[in-house]
């Protein structure tokens, strides 16, 4: 409703004020508890790994603070997760002040888990058309024709750097973090969300492809050979095209 009656506006504002009142002593508005329960359920279903990293009391405090202080711009069900991540990121800033946060700050590791799961959630609900050409199905023999094929990265792919290893429904945080850990999160042609651990060389090649999508296999192979003479680039292309992280296409074809 673009022009609601003034009485409706006042009633809505009054209800919102009651809902945003701290839950303790807020027995007047039972809808307030329903809203918090709803947010709590969204977080447990959308960010299960994050919820494993915080105890329930801390999570309840986060939910209460989220309802009290965060003015969501798109408070529909599937936006609650994104709004919560925005709230937690703002909450982590040094200048953020709230009487509710004094002893319940999240660690950097907890925030990293939340952002990792948020990336996976965004990939899952992305409604845009997937742009990935049909993968090459022949044998990857090194001949002139195949070296003139082009590569594209799955358009839904999100590349993330994290301080942990992912084992399905659990995590392992590394005590010594001398090397970066990278994951690619993307959707395949069956609409499944895939999470693949990458090496630094994988990340470097993916970034080369992203910088110039129409670069040929021959060009990329030459670039890599200057740094890693023995790297089996064609095998790399075959592996990641089978997983649908990249797609192989003829240069000049309309995608």
XYZ file of N, CA and C in Angstrom:
765
model
N 0.855 -1.190 0.000
C 0.000 0.000 0.000
C 0.892 1.242 0.000
N 0.770 2.062 -1.063
C 1.639 3.226 -1.219
C 1.238 4.379 -0.308
N -0.022 4.534 -0.063
C -0.495 5.645 0.775
C -1.436 5.120 1.859
N -0.895 4.447 2.849
C -1.750 3.885 3.905
C -2.353 4.997 4.753
N -3.498 4.753 5.350
C -4.112 5.748 6.248
C -3.191 6.046 7.432
N -3.288 7.244 7.932
C -2.436 7.644 9.056
C -2.628 6.734 10.271
N -3.862 6.301 10.486
C -4.115 5.430 11.635
C -3.375 4.104 11.491
N -3.309 3.574 10.249
C -2.580 2.323 10.016
C -1.087 2.520 10.235
N -0.560 3.662 9.798
C 0.855 3.960 9.993
C 1.187 4.004 11.478
N 0.355 4.674 12.255
C 0.604 4.785 13.694
C 0.529 3.420 14.373
N -0.449 2.608 13.978
C -0.584 1.281 14.572
C 0.617 0.392 14.222
N 1.071 0.491 12.981
C 2.225 -0.301 12.545
C 3.480 0.125 13.298
N 3.670 1.428 13.433
C 4.834 1.924 14.160
C 4.799 1.501 15.626
N 3.617 1.528 16.209
C 3.487 1.112 17.612
C 3.806 -0.374 17.775
N 3.310 -1.203 16.814
C 3.595 -2.635 16.872
C 5.092 -2.890 16.692
N 5.705 -2.183 15.735
C 7.143 -2.356 15.497
C 7.936 -1.976 16.742
N 7.533 -0.917 17.422
C 8.229 -0.487 18.641
C 8.127 -1.551 19.724
N 6.962 -2.169 19.855
C 6.794 -3.235 20.840
C 7.667 -4.444 20.497
N 7.709 -4.798 19.201
C 8.505 -5.946 18.769
C 9.981 -5.691 19.033
N 10.422 -4.442 18.808
C 11.836 -4.112 18.984
C 12.225 -3.919 20.447
N 11.271 -3.845 21.320
C 11.603 -3.731 22.734
C 12.319 -5.005 23.177
N 13.329 -4.893 24.040
C 14.028 -6.100 24.521
C 13.035 -7.140 25.022
N 13.327 -8.397 24.759
C 12.379 -9.479 25.052
C 12.079 -9.593 26.541
N 13.067 -9.326 27.378
C 12.864 -9.422 28.820
C 11.847 -8.388 29.284
N 10.795 -8.831 29.895
C 9.755 -7.925 30.381
C 8.802 -7.466 29.298
N 8.898 -8.052 28.101
C 8.047 -7.633 26.989
C 6.874 -8.605 26.856
N 6.094 -8.723 27.910
C 4.970 -9.665 27.911
C 3.754 -9.114 27.190
N 3.772 -7.827 26.848
C 2.617 -7.203 26.212
C 2.440 -7.692 24.787
N 3.563 -7.912 24.100
C 3.500 -8.268 22.678
C 4.022 -9.687 22.473
N 3.132 -10.659 22.340
C 3.538 -12.042 22.135
C 4.105 -12.244 20.732
N 3.753 -11.370 19.798
C 4.279 -11.460 18.442
C 5.797 -11.237 18.439
N 6.287 -10.496 19.432
C 7.721 -10.244 19.551
C 8.492 -11.555 19.685
N 7.989 -12.454 20.521
C 8.649 -13.747 20.698
C 8.564 -14.584 19.429
N 7.429 -14.496 18.738
C 7.271 -15.234 17.475
C 8.316 -14.782 16.446
N 8.541 -13.473 16.350
C 9.531 -12.945 15.401
C 10.916 -13.485 15.735
N 11.289 -13.458 16.996
C 12.596 -13.955 17.408
C 12.741 -15.446 17.141
N 11.691 -16.208 17.399
C 11.731 -17.646 17.110
C 11.921 -17.899 15.613
N 11.277 -17.068 14.804
C 11.395 -17.209 13.358
C 12.825 -16.947 12.901
N 13.423 -15.863 13.421
C 14.808 -15.546 13.073
C 15.736 -16.660 13.548
N 15.514 -17.156 14.754
C 16.326 -18.240 15.309
C 16.257 -19.472 14.403
N 15.055 -19.785 13.899
C 14.900 -20.930 13.009
C 15.604 -20.737 11.682
N 15.538 -19.521 11.129
C 16.230 -19.229 9.863
C 17.725 -19.437 10.027
N 18.292 -18.936 11.116
C 19.731 -19.050 11.333
C 20.157 -20.507 11.467
N 19.395 -21.305 12.205
C 19.765 -22.708 12.393
C 19.668 -23.501 11.099
N 18.728 -23.140 10.226
C 18.567 -23.859 8.962
C 19.515 -23.361 7.873
N 19.851 -22.080 7.905
C 20.689 -21.500 6.857
C 22.166 -21.546 7.208
N 22.492 -21.385 8.484
C 23.882 -21.331 8.924
C 24.160 -22.389 10.004
N 23.961 -23.669 9.700
C 24.134 -24.698 10.742
C 25.558 -24.781 11.271
N 26.565 -24.588 10.405
C 27.947 -24.657 10.873
C 28.262 -23.500 11.811
N 27.744 -22.320 11.484
C 27.938 -21.161 12.357
C 27.271 -21.397 13.704
N 26.064 -21.927 13.688
C 25.340 -22.157 14.944
C 26.043 -23.201 15.813
N 26.844 -24.082 15.189
C 27.637 -25.034 15.959
C 28.793 -24.350 16.694
N 29.211 -23.188 16.171
C 30.372 -22.506 16.724
C 30.032 -21.568 17.884
N 28.750 -21.312 18.115
C 28.335 -20.438 19.219
C 27.357 -21.209 20.098
N 27.398 -20.922 21.402
C 26.451 -21.620 22.268
C 25.070 -20.988 22.124
N 24.049 -21.691 22.563
C 22.670 -21.259 22.328
C 22.365 -19.930 23.009
N 22.915 -19.716 24.198
C 22.667 -18.442 24.885
C 23.211 -17.269 24.069
N 24.404 -17.448 23.509
C 24.988 -16.382 22.701
C 24.164 -16.158 21.440
N 23.668 -17.243 20.843
C 22.859 -17.103 19.645
C 21.543 -16.381 19.949
N 20.939 -16.689 21.074
C 19.707 -16.008 21.468
C 19.946 -14.521 21.702
N 21.105 -14.184 22.261
C 21.438 -12.773 22.465
C 21.617 -12.074 21.123
N 22.271 -12.741 20.175
C 22.450 -12.171 18.835
C 21.099 -11.937 18.165
N 20.201 -12.911 18.283
C 18.870 -12.776 17.675
C 18.126 -11.600 18.296
N 18.176 -11.488 19.622
C 17.474 -10.399 20.299
C 18.026 -9.046 19.870
N 19.350 -8.955 19.820
C 19.963 -7.688 19.407
C 19.640 -7.363 17.951
N 19.640 -8.393 17.109
C 19.295 -8.210 15.691
C 17.909 -7.592 15.549
N 16.942 -8.119 16.303
C 15.569 -7.601 16.239
C 15.487 -6.188 16.808
N 16.235 -5.934 17.878
C 16.133 -4.648 18.569
C 16.787 -3.515 17.791
N 17.990 -3.748 17.249
C 18.766 -2.619 16.711
C 18.895 -2.603 15.194
N 18.646 -3.729 14.519
C 18.897 -3.764 13.083
C 17.618 -3.465 12.307
N 17.665 -2.421 11.494
C 16.510 -2.056 10.671
C 16.685 -2.674 9.287
N 16.087 -3.843 9.109
C 16.249 -4.599 7.872
C 15.625 -3.856 6.703
N 16.336 -3.870 5.567
C 15.806 -3.202 4.380
C 14.894 -4.113 3.581
N 15.111 -5.437 3.663
C 14.282 -6.403 2.946
C 13.961 -7.567 3.887
N 13.003 -7.377 4.784
C 12.772 -8.351 5.852
C 11.897 -9.534 5.472
N 11.972 -9.996 4.224
C 11.248 -11.189 3.849
C 12.056 -12.411 4.289
N 11.438 -13.584 4.254
C 12.072 -14.766 4.839
C 13.468 -15.010 4.286
N 13.615 -15.036 2.950
C 14.914 -15.386 2.395
C 15.922 -14.253 2.502
N 15.466 -13.050 2.931
C 16.399 -11.947 3.143
C 16.903 -11.898 4.586
N 16.266 -12.596 5.500
C 16.664 -12.523 6.904
C 18.126 -12.944 7.056
N 18.532 -13.993 6.349
C 19.904 -14.476 6.458
C 20.899 -13.403 6.036
N 20.624 -12.746 4.898
C 21.521 -11.693 4.425
C 21.525 -10.504 5.370
N 20.360 -10.154 5.878
C 20.282 -9.043 6.825
C 21.054 -9.365 8.102
N 21.004 -10.618 8.536
C 21.716 -11.003 9.754
C 23.224 -10.906 9.541
N 23.701 -11.342 8.378
C 25.131 -11.229 8.082
C 25.550 -9.764 8.068
N 24.734 -8.912 7.450
C 25.020 -7.473 7.432
C 25.094 -6.919 8.849
N 24.162 -7.341 9.687
C 24.128 -6.901 11.078
C 25.389 -7.336 11.832
N 25.786 -8.601 11.667
C 26.954 -9.112 12.389
C 28.227 -8.428 11.890
N 28.328 -8.177 10.581
C 29.507 -7.490 10.050
C 29.604 -6.065 10.601
N 28.472 -5.375 10.660
C 28.471 -4.014 11.218
C 28.784 -4.060 12.705
N 28.267 -5.072 13.368
C 28.486 -5.242 14.805
C 29.957 -5.445 15.134
N 30.713 -6.032 14.179
C 32.126 -6.320 14.406
C 33.020 -5.091 14.245
N 32.470 -3.996 13.730
C 33.270 -2.787 13.527
C 33.629 -2.153 14.874
N 34.846 -1.575 14.998
C 35.285 -0.994 16.273
C 34.377 0.116 16.790
N 33.734 0.862 15.891
C 32.933 2.005 16.309
C 31.510 1.614 16.697
N 31.160 0.329 16.524
C 29.793 -0.098 16.828
C 29.578 -0.105 18.339
N 28.488 0.494 18.774
C 28.194 0.596 20.199
C 26.789 0.078 20.463
N 26.684 -0.854 21.401
C 25.381 -1.328 21.845
C 25.536 -1.888 23.252
N 24.598 -1.602 24.087
C 24.660 -2.093 25.468
C 24.503 -3.608 25.545
N 24.031 -4.229 24.453
C 23.797 -5.675 24.464
C 25.030 -6.481 24.088
N 26.078 -5.837 23.560
C 27.192 -6.575 22.972
C 28.426 -6.647 23.848
N 28.377 -6.090 25.023
C 29.599 -5.899 25.814
C 30.437 -7.165 25.969
N 29.819 -8.288 26.277
C 30.585 -9.510 26.555
C 30.267 -10.636 25.571
N 29.716 -10.312 24.436
C 29.312 -11.367 23.499
C 29.795 -11.076 22.080
N 31.049 -10.664 21.957
C 31.616 -10.421 20.641
C 31.939 -11.750 19.948
N 31.691 -11.805 18.651
C 32.053 -12.988 17.881
C 33.525 -12.941 17.533
N 34.147 -14.110 17.436
C 35.543 -14.184 17.023
C 35.632 -14.067 15.503
N 36.854 -13.827 15.010
C 37.061 -13.763 13.562
C 36.721 -15.101 12.908
N 37.027 -16.202 13.605
C 36.724 -17.526 13.055
C 35.217 -17.739 12.936
N 34.473 -17.332 13.936
C 33.013 -17.474 13.881
C 32.428 -16.641 12.742
N 32.940 -15.440 12.582
C 32.467 -14.585 11.492
C 32.810 -15.200 10.136
N 33.980 -15.824 10.019
C 34.375 -16.464 8.763
C 33.435 -17.610 8.406
N 33.011 -18.382 9.398
C 32.070 -19.491 9.146
C 30.734 -18.932 8.655
N 30.253 -17.881 9.312
C 28.984 -17.274 8.917
C 29.040 -16.776 7.480
N 30.106 -16.088 7.112
C 30.226 -15.544 5.761
C 30.387 -16.656 4.731
N 31.063 -17.744 5.092
C 31.201 -18.898 4.198
C 29.833 -19.508 3.895
N 29.033 -19.712 4.923
C 27.703 -20.299 4.713
C 26.782 -19.330 3.989
N 26.977 -18.040 4.215
C 26.169 -17.053 3.493
C 26.464 -17.116 1.997
N 27.737 -17.297 1.618
C 28.090 -17.437 0.203
C 27.391 -18.649 -0.410
N 27.399 -19.775 0.323
C 26.725 -20.980 -0.171
C 25.225 -20.739 -0.311
N 24.640 -20.030 0.635
C 23.211 -19.706 0.588
C 22.895 -18.830 -0.627
N 23.745 -17.845 -0.897
C 23.526 -16.960 -2.050
C 23.592 -17.735 -3.362
N 24.521 -18.681 -3.445
C 24.616 -19.516 -4.643
C 23.349 -20.353 -4.804
N 22.846 -20.876 -3.696
C 21.669 -21.748 -3.741
C 20.423 -21.005 -4.213
N 20.234 -19.758 -3.787
C 18.998 -19.034 -4.110
C 19.150 -18.133 -5.332
N 20.342 -18.104 -5.928
C 20.569 -17.248 -7.091
C 19.607 -17.648 -8.212
N 18.802 -16.690 -8.648
C 17.800 -16.987 -9.679
C 18.280 -16.643 -11.083
N 19.490 -16.135 -11.215
C 19.988 -15.757 -12.537
C 20.276 -17.002 -13.370
N 20.287 -16.814 -14.678
C 20.527 -17.928 -15.592
C 21.988 -18.342 -15.515
N 22.224 -19.643 -15.426
C 23.584 -20.139 -15.348
C 24.222 -20.058 -16.731
N 25.368 -19.391 -16.807
C 26.072 -19.249 -18.081
C 27.307 -20.134 -18.044
N 27.183 -21.323 -18.612
C 28.305 -22.240 -18.680
C 28.110 -23.113 -19.918
N 29.014 -22.998 -20.893
C 28.855 -23.785 -22.120
C 29.016 -25.272 -21.844
N 28.560 -26.067 -22.793
C 28.688 -27.517 -22.651
C 30.165 -27.891 -22.538
N 30.484 -28.724 -21.562
C 31.869 -29.155 -21.384
C 32.309 -30.030 -22.552
N 33.564 -29.942 -22.886
C 34.131 -30.759 -23.948
C 34.082 -32.216 -23.538
N 33.562 -33.068 -24.376
C 33.366 -34.470 -23.986
C 34.358 -35.416 -24.631
N 35.195 -34.889 -25.548
C 36.160 -35.763 -26.197
C 37.410 -35.947 -25.356
N 38.374 -36.687 -25.893
C 39.646 -36.862 -25.206
C 40.460 -35.585 -25.327
N 41.141 -35.229 -24.250
C 41.906 -33.998 -24.247
C 43.309 -34.247 -24.783
N 43.386 -34.551 -26.065
C 44.678 -34.699 -26.716
C 45.180 -33.309 -27.104
N 46.467 -33.117 -27.013
C 47.031 -31.803 -27.323
C 47.211 -31.708 -28.826
N 46.243 -31.099 -29.500
C 46.382 -30.827 -30.923
C 45.963 -29.385 -31.174
N 46.166 -28.928 -32.368
C 45.937 -27.520 -32.689
C 44.481 -27.112 -32.473
N 43.550 -27.986 -32.845
C 42.133 -27.636 -32.722
C 41.731 -27.428 -31.260
N 42.129 -28.364 -30.406
C 41.711 -28.286 -29.016
C 42.421 -27.175 -28.262
N 43.635 -26.835 -28.654
C 44.331 -25.746 -27.994
C 43.722 -24.395 -28.325
N 42.875 -24.333 -29.332
C 42.208 -23.077 -29.670
C 40.816 -22.967 -29.051
N 40.465 -23.932 -28.214
C 39.223 -23.809 -27.464
C 39.382 -22.737 -26.388
N 38.242 -22.200 -25.939
C 38.263 -21.202 -24.879
C 37.687 -21.751 -23.588
N 37.909 -21.027 -22.503
C 37.424 -21.442 -21.183
C 36.600 -20.338 -20.548
N 35.578 -20.757 -19.812
C 34.790 -19.843 -18.993
C 34.623 -20.442 -17.609
N 34.601 -19.588 -16.602
C 34.342 -20.038 -15.239
C 32.839 -20.019 -14.999
N 32.331 -21.008 -14.294
C 30.919 -21.054 -13.910
C 30.508 -19.690 -13.349
N 29.487 -19.081 -13.940
C 29.127 -17.702 -13.589
C 28.603 -17.564 -12.167
N 28.175 -18.665 -11.553
C 27.663 -18.603 -10.188
C 28.749 -18.865 -9.143
N 29.964 -19.136 -9.600
C 31.034 -19.500 -8.683
C 31.425 -18.345 -7.769
N 31.535 -18.654 -6.472
C 32.079 -17.716 -5.495
C 33.351 -18.326 -4.929
N 34.431 -17.559 -4.990
C 35.717 -18.008 -4.481
C 35.933 -17.417 -3.093
N 36.150 -18.277 -2.098
C 36.278 -17.805 -0.720
C 37.572 -18.320 -0.104
N 38.154 -17.507 0.763
C 39.342 -17.880 1.523
C 38.941 -17.986 2.986
N 39.223 -19.125 3.607
C 38.727 -19.398 4.958
C 39.847 -19.962 5.839
N 39.680 -19.894 7.168
C 40.693 -20.442 8.095
C 40.361 -21.852 8.583
N 39.640 -22.622 7.768
C 39.229 -23.956 8.217
C 39.062 -24.892 7.034
N 38.995 -26.185 7.347
C 38.687 -27.213 6.362
C 37.241 -27.654 6.562
N 36.552 -27.901 5.460
C 35.140 -28.280 5.510
C 35.021 -29.787 5.303
N 34.304 -30.449 6.218
C 34.055 -31.885 6.105
C 32.549 -32.117 6.136
N 31.850 -31.702 5.109
C 30.404 -31.885 5.084
C 29.722 -31.044 6.138
N 29.313 -31.684 7.245
C 28.585 -30.974 8.293
C 29.461 -30.633 9.492
N 30.779 -30.610 9.298
C 31.687 -30.225 10.380
C 32.886 -29.473 9.807
N 33.642 -28.833 10.708
C 34.791 -28.026 10.317
C 36.008 -28.406 11.141
N 37.189 -28.180 10.566
C 38.436 -28.294 11.313
C 39.213 -26.996 11.150
N 39.420 -26.283 12.253
C 40.212 -25.066 12.219
C 41.686 -25.437 12.357
N 42.516 -24.853 11.513
C 43.939 -25.156 11.537
C 44.633 -24.338 12.622
N 45.469 -25.009 13.388
C 46.196 -24.304 14.449
C 47.351 -23.493 13.868
N 47.969 -24.007 12.809
C 49.034 -23.271 12.125
C 48.531 -22.876 10.750
N 48.450 -21.586 10.516
C 47.838 -21.085 9.280
C 48.885 -20.445 8.382
N 49.809 -21.302 7.928
C 50.869 -20.796 7.058
C 50.413 -20.697 5.613
N 49.409 -21.464 5.253
C 48.929 -21.479 3.875
C 47.442 -21.124 3.849
N 47.046 -20.413 2.808
C 45.646 -20.033 2.656
C 44.818 -21.245 2.235
N 43.577 -21.280 2.672
C 42.642 -22.337 2.285
C 41.557 -21.702 1.429
N 41.371 -22.234 0.242
C 40.397 -21.681 -0.692
C 39.335 -22.720 -1.028
N 38.118 -22.231 -1.199
C 37.022 -23.074 -1.675
C 36.286 -22.354 -2.798
N 35.855 -23.140 -3.772
C 34.939 -22.644 -4.800
C 33.551 -23.174 -4.481
N 32.579 -22.280 -4.437
C 31.189 -22.656 -4.187
C 30.391 -22.284 -5.438
N 29.675 -23.248 -6.013
C 28.956 -22.976 -7.259
C 27.832 -23.987 -7.433
N 26.964 -23.714 -8.388
C 25.852 -24.612 -8.698
C 26.128 -25.288 -10.037
N 25.833 -26.583 -10.130
C 26.051 -27.292 -11.389
C 24.759 -27.362 -12.192
N 24.787 -28.093 -13.303
C 23.623 -28.147 -14.196
C 22.443 -28.877 -13.579
N 22.693 -29.660 -12.530
C 21.612 -30.321 -11.795
C 21.106 -29.484 -10.634
N 21.573 -28.224 -10.561
C 21.177 -27.261 -9.524
C 21.645 -27.659 -8.130
N 22.683 -28.483 -8.061
C 23.278 -28.828 -6.781
C 24.359 -27.809 -6.439
N 24.441 -27.460 -5.157
C 25.495 -26.553 -4.695
C 26.722 -27.394 -4.359
N 27.825 -27.101 -5.021
C 29.076 -27.833 -4.810
C 30.083 -26.951 -4.088
N 30.835 -27.555 -3.195
C 31.915 -26.880 -2.486
C 33.195 -27.672 -2.712
N 34.153 -27.069 -3.430
C 35.374 -27.767 -3.803
C 36.581 -27.029 -3.235
N 37.446 -27.748 -2.545
C 38.683 -27.161 -2.037
C 39.662 -26.978 -3.195
N 40.310 -25.838 -3.231
C 41.227 -25.508 -4.315
C 42.647 -25.297 -3.797
N 43.605 -25.591 -4.662
C 44.994 -25.250 -4.391
C 45.260 -23.823 -4.888
N 46.399 -23.283 -4.496
C 46.729 -21.926 -4.932
C 46.884 -21.863 -6.447
N 47.420 -22.923 -7.072
C 47.560 -22.935 -8.529
C 46.190 -22.949 -9.198
N 45.216 -23.646 -8.592
C 43.851 -23.655 -9.135
C 43.263 -22.241 -9.118
N 43.459 -21.567 -7.989
C 42.942 -20.203 -7.854
C 43.593 -19.294 -8.890
N 44.894 -19.438 -9.077
C 45.610 -18.588 -10.032
C 45.085 -18.792 -11.458
N 44.855 -20.051 -11.845
C 44.371 -20.322 -13.209
C 42.943 -19.795 -13.376
N 42.104 -19.995 -12.370
C 40.733 -19.486 -12.429
C 40.736 -17.972 -12.614
N 41.610 -17.285 -11.909
C 41.684 -15.833 -12.025
C 42.193 -15.408 -13.397
N 43.098 -16.183 -13.975
C 43.560 -15.899 -15.341
C 42.387 -15.996 -16.318
N 41.581 -17.053 -16.157
C 40.424 -17.239 -17.047
C 39.422 -16.109 -16.857
N 39.171 -15.705 -15.616
C 38.207 -14.645 -15.347
C 38.658 -13.302 -15.913
N 39.940 -13.044 -15.889
C 40.447 -11.766 -16.382
C 40.231 -11.616 -17.883
N 40.401 -12.721 -18.629
C 40.167 -12.694 -20.081
C 39.454 -13.969 -20.491
N 38.109 -13.963 -20.463
C 37.345 -15.190 -20.723
C 37.585 -15.794 -22.109
N 37.994 -14.998 -23.087
C 38.163 -15.510 -24.444
C 39.600 -15.924 -24.753
N 40.411 -16.022 -23.737
C 41.789 -16.488 -23.933
C 41.765 -17.984 -24.253
N 42.577 -18.426 -25.195
C 42.574 -19.831 -25.626
C 43.346 -20.710 -24.649
N 43.101 -22.030 -24.742
C 43.853 -22.974 -23.932
C 45.340 -22.851 -24.207
N 45.706 -22.630 -25.475
C 47.120 -22.506 -25.832
C 47.764 -21.331 -25.111
N 47.050 -20.191 -25.038
C 47.604 -19.009 -24.367
C 47.794 -19.270 -22.874
N 46.769 -19.864 -22.249
C 46.855 -20.118 -20.807
C 47.944 -21.148 -20.520
N 48.032 -22.174 -21.360
C 49.061 -23.199 -21.184
C 50.455 -22.591 -21.248
N 50.640 -21.646 -22.155
C 51.938 -20.985 -22.285
C 52.263 -20.129 -21.055
N 51.251 -19.422 -20.548
C 51.447 -18.589 -19.356
C 51.867 -19.448 -18.167
N 51.176 -20.585 -17.982
C 51.473 -21.458 -16.850
C 52.847 -22.103 -16.997
N 53.216 -22.476 -18.239
C 54.499 -23.130 -18.481
C 55.683 -22.235 -18.118
N 55.479 -20.924 -18.168
C 56.545 -19.997 -17.799
C 56.867 -20.076 -16.308
N 55.892 -20.504 -15.503
C 56.090 -20.614 -14.057
C 56.238 -22.061 -13.598
N 55.457 -22.979 -14.222
C 55.475 -24.389 -13.840
C 55.584 -25.241 -15.105
N 56.786 -25.563 -15.461
C 57.025 -26.220 -16.745
C 56.384 -27.598 -16.825
N 56.261 -28.294 -15.719
C 55.760 -29.668 -15.734
C 54.270 -29.771 -15.381
N 53.595 -28.647 -15.257
C 52.183 -28.690 -14.864
C 51.322 -29.232 -15.997
N 50.455 -30.220 -15.672
C 49.604 -30.859 -16.681
C 48.319 -30.048 -16.846
N 48.383 -29.013 -17.640
C 47.252 -28.093 -17.759
C 46.047 -28.752 -18.410
N 46.257 -29.582 -19.425
C 45.131 -30.223 -20.110
C 44.376 -31.145 -19.154
N 45.107 -31.863 -18.294
C 44.445 -32.697 -17.283
C 43.637 -31.830 -16.316
N 44.184 -30.669 -15.994
C 43.481 -29.731 -15.114
C 42.160 -29.297 -15.747
N 42.200 -28.977 -17.029
C 40.991 -28.552 -17.747
C 39.971 -29.672 -17.768
N 40.421 -30.894 -18.026
C 39.504 -32.024 -18.077
C 38.816 -32.238 -16.724
N 39.593 -32.175 -15.657
C 39.042 -32.414 -14.319
C 37.995 -31.361 -13.956
N 38.317 -30.090 -14.105
C 37.408 -29.044 -13.650
C 36.241 -28.798 -14.618
N 36.366 -29.247 -15.857
C 35.201 -29.186 -16.740
C 34.217 -30.301 -16.390
N 34.732 -31.445 -15.937
C 33.856 -32.539 -15.506
C 33.077 -32.151 -14.247
N 33.678 -31.387 -13.367
C 32.986 -30.947 -12.161
C 32.108 -29.725 -12.410
N 32.181 -29.156 -13.636
C 31.397 -27.992 -14.067
C 31.797 -26.698 -13.356
N 33.013 -26.665 -12.829
C 33.520 -25.401 -12.318
C 33.915 -24.488 -13.475
N 34.394 -25.105 -14.567
C 34.688 -24.352 -15.784
C 33.971 -25.006 -16.956
N 33.843 -24.264 -18.036
C 33.256 -24.796 -19.252
C 34.172 -24.541 -20.427
N 34.227 -25.491 -21.342
C 35.070 -25.386 -22.528
C 34.195 -25.087 -23.732
N 34.613 -24.144 -24.562
C 33.791 -23.779 -25.720
C 34.695 -23.358 -26.875
N 34.130 -23.348 -28.053
C 34.866 -22.892 -29.233
C 34.912 -21.383 -29.232
N 36.069 -20.828 -29.398
C 36.189 -19.370 -29.437
C 35.394 -18.817 -30.618
N 34.622 -17.790 -30.358
C 33.807 -17.192 -31.408
C 32.378 -17.657 -31.402
N 32.068 -18.768 -30.673
C 30.672 -19.201 -30.614
C 29.865 -18.280 -29.715
N 28.595 -18.131 -30.019
C 27.734 -17.265 -29.249
C 27.237 -18.007 -28.027
N 27.525 -17.444 -26.835
C 27.169 -18.126 -25.575
C 25.892 -17.571 -24.990
